Coordinates of N, CA and C in Angstrom, one line a residue:
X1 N -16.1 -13.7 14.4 CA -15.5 -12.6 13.8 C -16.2 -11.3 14.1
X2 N -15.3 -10.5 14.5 CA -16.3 -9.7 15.2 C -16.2 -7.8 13.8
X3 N -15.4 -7.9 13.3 CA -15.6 -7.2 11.8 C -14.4 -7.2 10.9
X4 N -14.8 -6.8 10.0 CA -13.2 -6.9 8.7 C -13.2 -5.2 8.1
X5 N -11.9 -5.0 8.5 CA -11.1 -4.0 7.7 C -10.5 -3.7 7.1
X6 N -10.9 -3.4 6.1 CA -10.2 -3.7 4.5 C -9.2 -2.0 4.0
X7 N -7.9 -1.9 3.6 CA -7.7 -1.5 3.5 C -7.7 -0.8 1.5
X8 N -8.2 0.1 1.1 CA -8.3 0.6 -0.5 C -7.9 1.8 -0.9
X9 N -6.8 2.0 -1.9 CA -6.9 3.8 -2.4 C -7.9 3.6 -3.4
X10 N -7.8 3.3 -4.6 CA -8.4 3.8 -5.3 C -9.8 2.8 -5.8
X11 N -10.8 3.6 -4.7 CA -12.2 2.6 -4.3 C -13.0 2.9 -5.6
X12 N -12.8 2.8 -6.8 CA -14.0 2.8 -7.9 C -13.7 1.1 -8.5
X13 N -14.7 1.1 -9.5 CA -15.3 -0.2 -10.2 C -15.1 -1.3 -9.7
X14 N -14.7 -2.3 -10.0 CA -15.1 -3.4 -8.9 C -14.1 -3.5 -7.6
X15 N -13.7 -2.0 -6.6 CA -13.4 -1.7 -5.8 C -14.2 -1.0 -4.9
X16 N -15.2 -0.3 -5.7 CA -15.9 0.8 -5.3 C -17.1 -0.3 -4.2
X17 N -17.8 0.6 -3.5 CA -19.3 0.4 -3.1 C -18.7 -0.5 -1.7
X18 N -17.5 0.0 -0.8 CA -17.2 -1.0 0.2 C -16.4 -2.1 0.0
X19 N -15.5 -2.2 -0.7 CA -15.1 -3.7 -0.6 C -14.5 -4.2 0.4
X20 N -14.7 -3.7 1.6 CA -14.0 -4.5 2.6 C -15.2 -5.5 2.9
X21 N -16.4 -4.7 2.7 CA -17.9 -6.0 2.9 C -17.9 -6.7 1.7
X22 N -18.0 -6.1 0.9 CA -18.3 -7.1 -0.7 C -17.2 -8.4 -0.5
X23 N -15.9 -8.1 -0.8 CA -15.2 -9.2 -0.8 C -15.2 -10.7 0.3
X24 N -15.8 -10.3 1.6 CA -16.2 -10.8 2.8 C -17.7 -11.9 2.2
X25 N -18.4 -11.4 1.8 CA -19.9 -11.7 1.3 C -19.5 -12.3 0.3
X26 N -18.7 -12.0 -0.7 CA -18.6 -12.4 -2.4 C -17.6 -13.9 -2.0
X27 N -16.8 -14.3 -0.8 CA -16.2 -14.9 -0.5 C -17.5 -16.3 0.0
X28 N -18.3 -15.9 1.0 CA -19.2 -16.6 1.1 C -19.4 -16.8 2.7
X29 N -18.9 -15.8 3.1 CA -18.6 -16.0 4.6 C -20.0 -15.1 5.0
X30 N -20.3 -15.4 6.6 CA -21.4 -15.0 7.4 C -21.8 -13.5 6.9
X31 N -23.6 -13.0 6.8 CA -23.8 -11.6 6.6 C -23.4 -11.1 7.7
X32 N -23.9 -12.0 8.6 CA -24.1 -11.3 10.0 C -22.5 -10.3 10.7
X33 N -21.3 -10.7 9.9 CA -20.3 -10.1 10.3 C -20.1 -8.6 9.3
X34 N -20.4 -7.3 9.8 CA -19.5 -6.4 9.3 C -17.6 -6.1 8.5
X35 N -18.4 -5.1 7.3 CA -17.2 -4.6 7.1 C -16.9 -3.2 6.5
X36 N -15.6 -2.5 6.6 CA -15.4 -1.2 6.4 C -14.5 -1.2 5.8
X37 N -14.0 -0.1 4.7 CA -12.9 0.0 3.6 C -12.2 1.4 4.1
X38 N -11.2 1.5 4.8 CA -10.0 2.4 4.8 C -9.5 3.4 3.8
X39 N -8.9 4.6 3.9 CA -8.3 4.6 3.0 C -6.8 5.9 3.2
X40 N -6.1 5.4 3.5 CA -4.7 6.2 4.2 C -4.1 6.2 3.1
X41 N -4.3 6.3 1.9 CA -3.4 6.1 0.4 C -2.6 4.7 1.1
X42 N -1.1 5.2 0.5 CA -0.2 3.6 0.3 C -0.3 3.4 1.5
X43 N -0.3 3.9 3.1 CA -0.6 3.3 3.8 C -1.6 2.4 4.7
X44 N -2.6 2.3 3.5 CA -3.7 2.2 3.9 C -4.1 0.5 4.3
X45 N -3.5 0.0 3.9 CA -3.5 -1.8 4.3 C -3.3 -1.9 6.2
X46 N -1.9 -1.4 6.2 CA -1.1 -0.8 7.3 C -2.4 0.0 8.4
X47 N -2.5 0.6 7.8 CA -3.9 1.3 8.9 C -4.9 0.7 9.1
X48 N -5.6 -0.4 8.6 CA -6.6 -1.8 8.6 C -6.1 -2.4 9.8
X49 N -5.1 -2.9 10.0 CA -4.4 -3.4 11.0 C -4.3 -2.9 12.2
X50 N -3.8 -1.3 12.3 CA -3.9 -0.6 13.4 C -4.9 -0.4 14.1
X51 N -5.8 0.1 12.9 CA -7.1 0.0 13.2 C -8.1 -1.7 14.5
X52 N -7.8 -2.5 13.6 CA -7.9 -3.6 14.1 C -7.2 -4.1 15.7
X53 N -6.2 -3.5 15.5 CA -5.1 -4.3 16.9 C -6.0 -2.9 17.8
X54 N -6.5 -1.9 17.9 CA -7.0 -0.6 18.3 C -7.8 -1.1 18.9
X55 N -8.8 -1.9 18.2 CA -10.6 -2.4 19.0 C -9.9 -3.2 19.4
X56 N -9.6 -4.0 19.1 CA -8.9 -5.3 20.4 C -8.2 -4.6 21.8
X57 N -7.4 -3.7 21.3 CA -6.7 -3.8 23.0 C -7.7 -2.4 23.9
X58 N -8.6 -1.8 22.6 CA -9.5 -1.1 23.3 C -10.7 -2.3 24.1
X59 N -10.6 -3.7 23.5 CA -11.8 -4.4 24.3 C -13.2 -4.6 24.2
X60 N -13.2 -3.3 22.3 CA -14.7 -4.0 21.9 C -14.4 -4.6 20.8
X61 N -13.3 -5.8 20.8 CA -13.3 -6.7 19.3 C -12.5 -7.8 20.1
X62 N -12.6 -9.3 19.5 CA -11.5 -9.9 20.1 C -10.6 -10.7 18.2
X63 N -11.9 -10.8 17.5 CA -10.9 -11.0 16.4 C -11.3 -10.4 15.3
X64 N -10.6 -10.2 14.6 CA -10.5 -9.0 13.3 C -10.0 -9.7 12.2
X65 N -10.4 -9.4 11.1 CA -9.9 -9.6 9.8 C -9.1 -8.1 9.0
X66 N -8.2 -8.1 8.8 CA -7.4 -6.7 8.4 C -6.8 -7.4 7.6
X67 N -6.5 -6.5 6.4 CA -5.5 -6.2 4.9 C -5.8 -4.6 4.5
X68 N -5.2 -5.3 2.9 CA -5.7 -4.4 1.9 C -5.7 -5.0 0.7
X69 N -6.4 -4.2 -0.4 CA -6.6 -5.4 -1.6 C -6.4 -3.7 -2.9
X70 N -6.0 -4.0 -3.9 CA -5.6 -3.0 -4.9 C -5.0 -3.5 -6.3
X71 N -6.4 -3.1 -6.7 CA -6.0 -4.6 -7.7 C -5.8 -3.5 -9.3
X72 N -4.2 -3.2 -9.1 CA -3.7 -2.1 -9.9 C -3.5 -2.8 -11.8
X73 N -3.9 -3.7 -11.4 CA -3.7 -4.2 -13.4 C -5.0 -3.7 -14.1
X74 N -6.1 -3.6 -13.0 CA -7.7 -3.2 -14.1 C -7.7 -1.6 -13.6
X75 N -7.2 -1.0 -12.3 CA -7.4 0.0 -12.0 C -5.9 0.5 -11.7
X76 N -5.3 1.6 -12.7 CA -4.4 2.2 -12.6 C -3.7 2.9 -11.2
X77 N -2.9 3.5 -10.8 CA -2.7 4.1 -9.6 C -3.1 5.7 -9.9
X78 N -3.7 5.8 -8.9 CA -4.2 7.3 -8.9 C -5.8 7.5 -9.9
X79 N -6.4 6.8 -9.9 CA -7.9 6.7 -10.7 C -8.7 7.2 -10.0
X80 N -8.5 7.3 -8.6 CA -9.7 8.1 -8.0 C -9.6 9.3 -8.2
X81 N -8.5 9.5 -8.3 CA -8.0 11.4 -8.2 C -8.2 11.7 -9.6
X82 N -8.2 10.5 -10.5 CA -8.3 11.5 -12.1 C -9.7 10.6 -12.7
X83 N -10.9 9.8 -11.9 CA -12.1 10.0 -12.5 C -13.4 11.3 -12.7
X84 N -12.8 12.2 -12.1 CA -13.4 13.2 -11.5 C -14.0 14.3 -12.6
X85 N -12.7 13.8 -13.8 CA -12.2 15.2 -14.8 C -13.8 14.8 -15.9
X86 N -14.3 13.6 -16.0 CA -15.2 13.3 -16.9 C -16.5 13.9 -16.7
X87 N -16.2 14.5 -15.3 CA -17.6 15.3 -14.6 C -17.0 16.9 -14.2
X88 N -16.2 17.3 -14.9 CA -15.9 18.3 -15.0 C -14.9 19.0 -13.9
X89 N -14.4 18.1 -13.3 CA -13.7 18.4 -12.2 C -11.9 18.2 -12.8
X90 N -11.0 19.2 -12.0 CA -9.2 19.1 -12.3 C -9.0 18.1 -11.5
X91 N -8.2 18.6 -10.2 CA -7.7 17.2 -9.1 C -8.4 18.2 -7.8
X92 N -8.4 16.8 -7.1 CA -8.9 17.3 -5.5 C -8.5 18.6 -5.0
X93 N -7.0 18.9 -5.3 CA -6.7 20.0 -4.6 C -6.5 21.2 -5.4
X94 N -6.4 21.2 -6.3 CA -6.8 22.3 -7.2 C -8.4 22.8 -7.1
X95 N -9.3 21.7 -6.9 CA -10.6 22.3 -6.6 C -11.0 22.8 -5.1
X96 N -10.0 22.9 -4.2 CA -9.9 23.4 -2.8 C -9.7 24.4 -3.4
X97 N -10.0 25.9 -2.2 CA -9.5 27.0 -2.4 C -8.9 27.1 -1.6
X98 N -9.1 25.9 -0.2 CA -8.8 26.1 1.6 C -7.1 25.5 0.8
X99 N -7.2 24.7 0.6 CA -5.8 24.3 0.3 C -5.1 24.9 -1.2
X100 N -5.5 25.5 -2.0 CA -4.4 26.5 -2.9 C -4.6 27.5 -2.1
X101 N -4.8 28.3 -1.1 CA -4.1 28.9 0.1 C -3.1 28.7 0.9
X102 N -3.4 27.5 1.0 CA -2.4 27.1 1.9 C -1.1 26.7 1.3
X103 N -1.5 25.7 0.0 CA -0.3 25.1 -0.5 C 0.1 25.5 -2.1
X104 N -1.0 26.4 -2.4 CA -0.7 26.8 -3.5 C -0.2 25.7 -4.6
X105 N 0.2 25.7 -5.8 CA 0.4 24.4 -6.9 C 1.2 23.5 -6.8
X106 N 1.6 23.8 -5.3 CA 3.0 22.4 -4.7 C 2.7 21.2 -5.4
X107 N 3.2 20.3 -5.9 CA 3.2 18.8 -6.6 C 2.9 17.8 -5.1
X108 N 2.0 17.0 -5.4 CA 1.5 16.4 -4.3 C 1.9 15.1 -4.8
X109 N 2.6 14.7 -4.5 CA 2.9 12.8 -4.9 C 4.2 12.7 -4.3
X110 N 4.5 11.1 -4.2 CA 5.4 10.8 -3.6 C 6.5 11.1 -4.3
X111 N 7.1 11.5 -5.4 CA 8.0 12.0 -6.0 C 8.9 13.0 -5.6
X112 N 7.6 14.1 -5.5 CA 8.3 15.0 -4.9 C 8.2 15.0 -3.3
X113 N 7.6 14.0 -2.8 CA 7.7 14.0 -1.1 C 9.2 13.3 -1.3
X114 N 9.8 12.5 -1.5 CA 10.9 12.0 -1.8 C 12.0 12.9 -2.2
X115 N 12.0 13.6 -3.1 CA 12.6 15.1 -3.5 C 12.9 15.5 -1.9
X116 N 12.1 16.5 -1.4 CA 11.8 17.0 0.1 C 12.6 16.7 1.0
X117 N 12.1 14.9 1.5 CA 13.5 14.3 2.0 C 14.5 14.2 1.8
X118 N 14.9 13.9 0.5 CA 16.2 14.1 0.2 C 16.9 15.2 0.7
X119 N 16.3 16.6 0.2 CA 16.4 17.6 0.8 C 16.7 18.2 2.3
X120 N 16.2 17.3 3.2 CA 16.0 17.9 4.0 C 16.9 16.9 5.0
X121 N 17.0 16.0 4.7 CA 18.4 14.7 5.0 C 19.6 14.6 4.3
X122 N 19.0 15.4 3.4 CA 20.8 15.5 2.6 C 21.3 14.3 2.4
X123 N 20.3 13.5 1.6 CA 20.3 11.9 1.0 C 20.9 12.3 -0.6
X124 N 22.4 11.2 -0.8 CA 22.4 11.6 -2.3 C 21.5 10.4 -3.1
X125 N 22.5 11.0 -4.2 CA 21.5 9.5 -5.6 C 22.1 8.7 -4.9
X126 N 23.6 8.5 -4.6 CA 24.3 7.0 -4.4 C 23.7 6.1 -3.8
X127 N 23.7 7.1 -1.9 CA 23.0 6.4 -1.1 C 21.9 5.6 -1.0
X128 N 20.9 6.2 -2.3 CA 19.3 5.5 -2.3 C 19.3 4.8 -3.3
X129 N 20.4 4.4 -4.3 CA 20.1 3.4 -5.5 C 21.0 2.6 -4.6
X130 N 22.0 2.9 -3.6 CA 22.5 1.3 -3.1 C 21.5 0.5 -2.2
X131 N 20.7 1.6 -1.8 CA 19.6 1.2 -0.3 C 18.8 0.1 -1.5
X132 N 17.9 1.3 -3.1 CA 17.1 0.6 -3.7 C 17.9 -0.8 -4.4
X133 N 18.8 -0.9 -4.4 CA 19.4 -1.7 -5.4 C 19.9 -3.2 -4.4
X134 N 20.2 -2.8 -3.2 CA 19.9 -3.8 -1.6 C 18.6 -4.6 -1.6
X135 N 17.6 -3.9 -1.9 CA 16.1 -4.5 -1.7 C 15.6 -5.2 -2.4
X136 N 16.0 -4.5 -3.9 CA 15.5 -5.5 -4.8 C 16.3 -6.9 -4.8
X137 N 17.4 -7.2 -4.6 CA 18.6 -8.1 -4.8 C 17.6 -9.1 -3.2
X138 N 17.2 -8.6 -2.3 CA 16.9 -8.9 -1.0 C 15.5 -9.9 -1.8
X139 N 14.7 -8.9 -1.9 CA 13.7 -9.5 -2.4 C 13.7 -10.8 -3.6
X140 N 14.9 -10.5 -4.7 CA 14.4 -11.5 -5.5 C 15.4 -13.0 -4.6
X141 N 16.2 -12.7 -3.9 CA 17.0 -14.0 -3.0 C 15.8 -14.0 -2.4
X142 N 15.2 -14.1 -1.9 CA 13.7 -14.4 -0.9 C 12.9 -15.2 -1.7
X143 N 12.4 -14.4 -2.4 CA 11.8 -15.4 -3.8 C 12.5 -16.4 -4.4
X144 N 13.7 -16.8 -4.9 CA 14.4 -17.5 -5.6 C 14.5 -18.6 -4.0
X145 N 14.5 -18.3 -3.0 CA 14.4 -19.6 -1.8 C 13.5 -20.0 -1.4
X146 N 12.4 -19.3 -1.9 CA 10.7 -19.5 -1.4 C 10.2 -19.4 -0.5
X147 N 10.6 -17.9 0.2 CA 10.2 -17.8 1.2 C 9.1 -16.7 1.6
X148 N 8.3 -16.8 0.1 CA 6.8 -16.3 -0.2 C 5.5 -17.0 -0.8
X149 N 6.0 -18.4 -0.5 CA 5.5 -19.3 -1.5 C 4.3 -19.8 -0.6
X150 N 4.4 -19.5 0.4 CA 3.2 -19.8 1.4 C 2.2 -18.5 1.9
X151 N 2.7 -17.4 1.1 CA 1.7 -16.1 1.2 C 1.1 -15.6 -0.4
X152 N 1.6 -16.4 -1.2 CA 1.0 -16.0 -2.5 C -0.2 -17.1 -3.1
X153 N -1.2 -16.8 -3.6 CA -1.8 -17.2 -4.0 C -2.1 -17.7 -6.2
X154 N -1.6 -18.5 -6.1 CA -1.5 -18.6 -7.6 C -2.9 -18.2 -8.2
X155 N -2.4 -16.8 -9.5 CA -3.4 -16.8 -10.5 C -3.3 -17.2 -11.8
X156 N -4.2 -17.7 -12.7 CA -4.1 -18.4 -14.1 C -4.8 -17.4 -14.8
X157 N -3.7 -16.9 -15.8 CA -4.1 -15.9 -16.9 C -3.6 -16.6 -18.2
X158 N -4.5 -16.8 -18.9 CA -4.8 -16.8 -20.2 C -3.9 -18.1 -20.4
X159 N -4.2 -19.2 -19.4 CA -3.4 -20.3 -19.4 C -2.0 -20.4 -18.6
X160 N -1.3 -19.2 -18.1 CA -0.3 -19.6 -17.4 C -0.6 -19.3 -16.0
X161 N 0.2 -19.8 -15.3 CA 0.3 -19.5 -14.0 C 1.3 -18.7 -13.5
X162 N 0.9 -17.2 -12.5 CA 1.7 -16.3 -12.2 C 1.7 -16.5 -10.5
X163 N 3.0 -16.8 -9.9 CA 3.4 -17.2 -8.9 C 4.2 -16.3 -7.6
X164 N 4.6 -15.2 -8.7 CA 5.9 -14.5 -7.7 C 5.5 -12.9 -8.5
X165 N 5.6 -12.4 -7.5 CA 5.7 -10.5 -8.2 C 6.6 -10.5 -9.1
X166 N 6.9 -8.7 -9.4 CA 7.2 -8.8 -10.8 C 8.8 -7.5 -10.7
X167 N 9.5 -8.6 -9.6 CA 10.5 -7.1 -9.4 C 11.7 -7.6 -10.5
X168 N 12.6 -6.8 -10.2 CA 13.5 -6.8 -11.3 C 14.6 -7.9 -11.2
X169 N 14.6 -8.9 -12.0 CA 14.9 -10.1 -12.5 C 16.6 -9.8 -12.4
X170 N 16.7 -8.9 -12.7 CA 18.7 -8.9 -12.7 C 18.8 -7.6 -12.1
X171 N 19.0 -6.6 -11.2 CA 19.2 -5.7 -10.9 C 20.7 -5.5 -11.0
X172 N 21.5 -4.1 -11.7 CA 22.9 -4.0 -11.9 C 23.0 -2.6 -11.8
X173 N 24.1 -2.7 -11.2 CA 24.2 -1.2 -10.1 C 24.9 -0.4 -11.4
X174 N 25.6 -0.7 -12.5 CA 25.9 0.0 -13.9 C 24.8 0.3 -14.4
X175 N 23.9 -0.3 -14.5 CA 22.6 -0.2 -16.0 C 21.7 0.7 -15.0
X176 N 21.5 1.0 -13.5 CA 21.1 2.1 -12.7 C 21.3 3.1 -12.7
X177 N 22.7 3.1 -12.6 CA 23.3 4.4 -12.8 C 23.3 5.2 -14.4
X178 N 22.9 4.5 -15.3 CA 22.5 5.4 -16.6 C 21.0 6.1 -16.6
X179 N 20.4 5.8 -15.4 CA 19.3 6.0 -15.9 C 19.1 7.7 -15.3
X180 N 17.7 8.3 -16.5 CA 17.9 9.8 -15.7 C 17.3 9.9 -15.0
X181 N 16.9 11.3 -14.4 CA 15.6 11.4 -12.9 C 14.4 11.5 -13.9
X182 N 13.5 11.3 -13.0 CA 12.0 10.7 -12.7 C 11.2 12.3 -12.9
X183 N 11.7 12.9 -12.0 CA 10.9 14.4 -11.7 C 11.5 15.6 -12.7
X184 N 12.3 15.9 -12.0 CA 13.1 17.2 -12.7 C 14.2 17.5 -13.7
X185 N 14.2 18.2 -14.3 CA 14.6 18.3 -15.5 C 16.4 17.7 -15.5
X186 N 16.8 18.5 -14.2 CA 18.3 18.2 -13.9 C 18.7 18.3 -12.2
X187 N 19.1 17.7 -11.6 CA 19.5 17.9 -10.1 C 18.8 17.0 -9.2
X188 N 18.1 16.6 -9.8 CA 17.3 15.6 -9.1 C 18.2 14.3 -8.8
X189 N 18.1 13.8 -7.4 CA 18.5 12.5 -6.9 C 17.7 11.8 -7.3
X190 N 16.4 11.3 -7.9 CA 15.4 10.3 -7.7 C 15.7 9.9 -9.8
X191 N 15.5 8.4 -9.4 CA 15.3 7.7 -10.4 C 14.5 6.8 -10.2
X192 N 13.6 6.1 -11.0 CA 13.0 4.9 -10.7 C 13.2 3.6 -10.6
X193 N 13.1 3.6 -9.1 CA 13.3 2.5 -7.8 C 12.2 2.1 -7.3
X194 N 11.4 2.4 -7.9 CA 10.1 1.9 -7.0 C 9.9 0.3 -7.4
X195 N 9.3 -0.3 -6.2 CA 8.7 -1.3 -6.6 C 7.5 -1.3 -7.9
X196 N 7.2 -2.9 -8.5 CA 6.3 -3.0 -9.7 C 5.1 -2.6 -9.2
X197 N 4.1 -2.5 -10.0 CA 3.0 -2.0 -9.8 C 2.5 -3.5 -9.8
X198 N 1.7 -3.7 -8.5 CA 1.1 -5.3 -8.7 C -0.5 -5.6 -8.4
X199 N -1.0 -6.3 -8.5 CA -2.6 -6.7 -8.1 C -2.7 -6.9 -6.8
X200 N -2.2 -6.5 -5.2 CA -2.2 -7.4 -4.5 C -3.4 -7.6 -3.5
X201 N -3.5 -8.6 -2.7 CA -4.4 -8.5 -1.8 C -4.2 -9.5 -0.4
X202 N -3.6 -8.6 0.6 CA -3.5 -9.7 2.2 C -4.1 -9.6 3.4
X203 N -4.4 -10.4 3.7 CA -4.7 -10.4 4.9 C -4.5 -11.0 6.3
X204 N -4.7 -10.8 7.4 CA -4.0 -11.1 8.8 C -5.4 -11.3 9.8
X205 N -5.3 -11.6 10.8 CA -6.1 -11.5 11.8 C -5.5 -11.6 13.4
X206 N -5.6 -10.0 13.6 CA -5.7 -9.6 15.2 C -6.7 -10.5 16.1
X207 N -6.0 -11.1 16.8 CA -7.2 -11.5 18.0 C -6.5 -11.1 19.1
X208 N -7.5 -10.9 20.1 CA -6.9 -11.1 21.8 C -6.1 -11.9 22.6
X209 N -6.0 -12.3 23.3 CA -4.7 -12.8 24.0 C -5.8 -14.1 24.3
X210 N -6.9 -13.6 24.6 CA -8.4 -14.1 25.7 C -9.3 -15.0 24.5
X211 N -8.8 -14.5 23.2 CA -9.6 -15.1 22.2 C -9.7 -17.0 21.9
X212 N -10.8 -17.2 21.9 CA -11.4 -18.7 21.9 C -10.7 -19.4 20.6
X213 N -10.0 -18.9 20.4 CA -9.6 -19.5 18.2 C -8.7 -20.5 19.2
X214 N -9.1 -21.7 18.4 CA -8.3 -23.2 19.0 C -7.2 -23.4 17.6
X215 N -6.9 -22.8 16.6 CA -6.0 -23.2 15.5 C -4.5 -22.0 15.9
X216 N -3.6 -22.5 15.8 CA -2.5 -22.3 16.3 C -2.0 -21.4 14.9
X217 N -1.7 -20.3 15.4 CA -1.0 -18.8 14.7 C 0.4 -19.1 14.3
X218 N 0.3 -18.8 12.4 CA 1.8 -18.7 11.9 C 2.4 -17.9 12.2
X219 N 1.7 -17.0 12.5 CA 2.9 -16.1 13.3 C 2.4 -14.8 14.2
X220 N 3.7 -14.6 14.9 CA 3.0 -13.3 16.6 C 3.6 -12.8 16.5
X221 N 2.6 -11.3 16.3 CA 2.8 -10.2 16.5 C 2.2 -9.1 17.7
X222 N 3.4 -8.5 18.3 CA 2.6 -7.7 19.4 C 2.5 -6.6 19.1
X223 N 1.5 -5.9 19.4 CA 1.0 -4.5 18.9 C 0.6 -3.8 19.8
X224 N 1.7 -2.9 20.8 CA 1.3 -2.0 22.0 C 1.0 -0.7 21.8
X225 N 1.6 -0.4 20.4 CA 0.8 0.9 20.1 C 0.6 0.9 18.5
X226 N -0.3 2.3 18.0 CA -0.4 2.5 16.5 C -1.1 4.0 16.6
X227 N 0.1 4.7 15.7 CA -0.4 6.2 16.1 C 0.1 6.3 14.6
X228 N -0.5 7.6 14.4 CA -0.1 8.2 12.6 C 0.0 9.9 13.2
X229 N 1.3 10.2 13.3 CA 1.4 11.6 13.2 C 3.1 12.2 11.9
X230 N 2.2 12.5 10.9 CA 2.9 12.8 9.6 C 3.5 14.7 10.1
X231 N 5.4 14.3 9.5 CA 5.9 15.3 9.6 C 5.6 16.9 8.9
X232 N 5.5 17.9 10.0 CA 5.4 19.3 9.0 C 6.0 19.2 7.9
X233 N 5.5 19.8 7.2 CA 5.7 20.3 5.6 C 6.2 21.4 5.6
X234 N 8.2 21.6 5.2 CA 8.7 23.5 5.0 C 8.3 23.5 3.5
X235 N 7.7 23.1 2.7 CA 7.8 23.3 1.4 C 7.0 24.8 0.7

């Protein structure tokens, strides 16, 4: 193993201090192998990987351990950005002056990045509760066939066992359509479609073509490129 890439947003309490090493070490595996903790917000699992398939076809790695782990039941979403306030700090970008120049009190979340799109694709509500209302229906047939039952790892809380995420059990394109928007007061296309908020934690391993591993891969993937170039902002 030549290092592990762990992908994390919100790196405080028992996330904090590296956990792409900690969990590596806490697992019981060799010191001698390094590790580093990512952090591209939601894409950040996704970028562990890139990252990974990168040293490999750059030729200084041949096998890698990549995920991400976010373990949102003890640590809320967005806690890094609001433990700050107890030390006297507002949010990240309100404490920039380089950026309220630039972007002044714009709303930074995926809400209104979603808003934007909409906007600027001329996506209605219909279109994205049939897209969201497609996935969830996709997802719970997937689950209901078991065809996550060999990537999930059973946890036992308080005596039961929790086996399968936590998406929406009956999705109904009537009981959707009552619901209001998420953001804005009125005109807003967005409602909440988002997936559940879950504990999760995965991982993969990139190796080389040339790599010595004698145990046979559930599955191939080829990775010719990985780039991140995020569109201008007219906002």
């Amino acid at each position: 193993m030549d290092d592990v890439i762990l992908g994390c947003v919100d790196a405080i309490g028992g996330q904090a201090g590296n956990i792409g090493r900690q969990a590596w070490l806490a697992a019981g595996y060799p010191e001698e192998v390094p590790g580093v903790t990512v952090d591209r917000q939601c894409g950040s699992s996704q970028q562990a990987i890139s990252f990974g398939a990168q040293a490999i076809m750059s030729g200084t790695a041949e096998l890698i351990l990549a995920g991400g782990i976010q373990n949102m039941s003890q640590i809320p979403i967005a806690a890094a950005m609001e433990v700050g306030k107890q030390f006297g700090f507002t949010t990240p970008t309100a404490e920039s002056k380089g950026w309220q120049h630039r972007y002044g009190d714009e709303e930074i979340s995926q809400f209104r990045g979603a808003e934007l799109i909409a906007e600027r694709w001329n996506l209605s509500r219909e279109e994205m509760e049939r897209f969201a209302l497609s996935s969830h229906q996709r997802a719970l047939a997937a689950i209901r066939a078991g065809h996550f039952d060999n990537e999930i790892v059973t946890v036992q809380v308080d005596g039961l066992d929790f086996r399968i995420d936590e998406g929406r059990g009956r999705p109904r394109w009537r009981r959707w359509r009552r619901c209001r928007p998420c953001v804005r007061a009125a005109g807003s296309p967005l409602r909440w479609r988002a997936r559940s908020p879950t504990a999760p934690a995965r991982y993969c391993w990139p190796l080389s073509r040339r790599s010595k591993i004698t145990s046979s891969p559930r599955g191939l993937v080829c990775i010719t490129s990985a780039r991140e170039a995020p569109t201008r902002c007219s906002c």
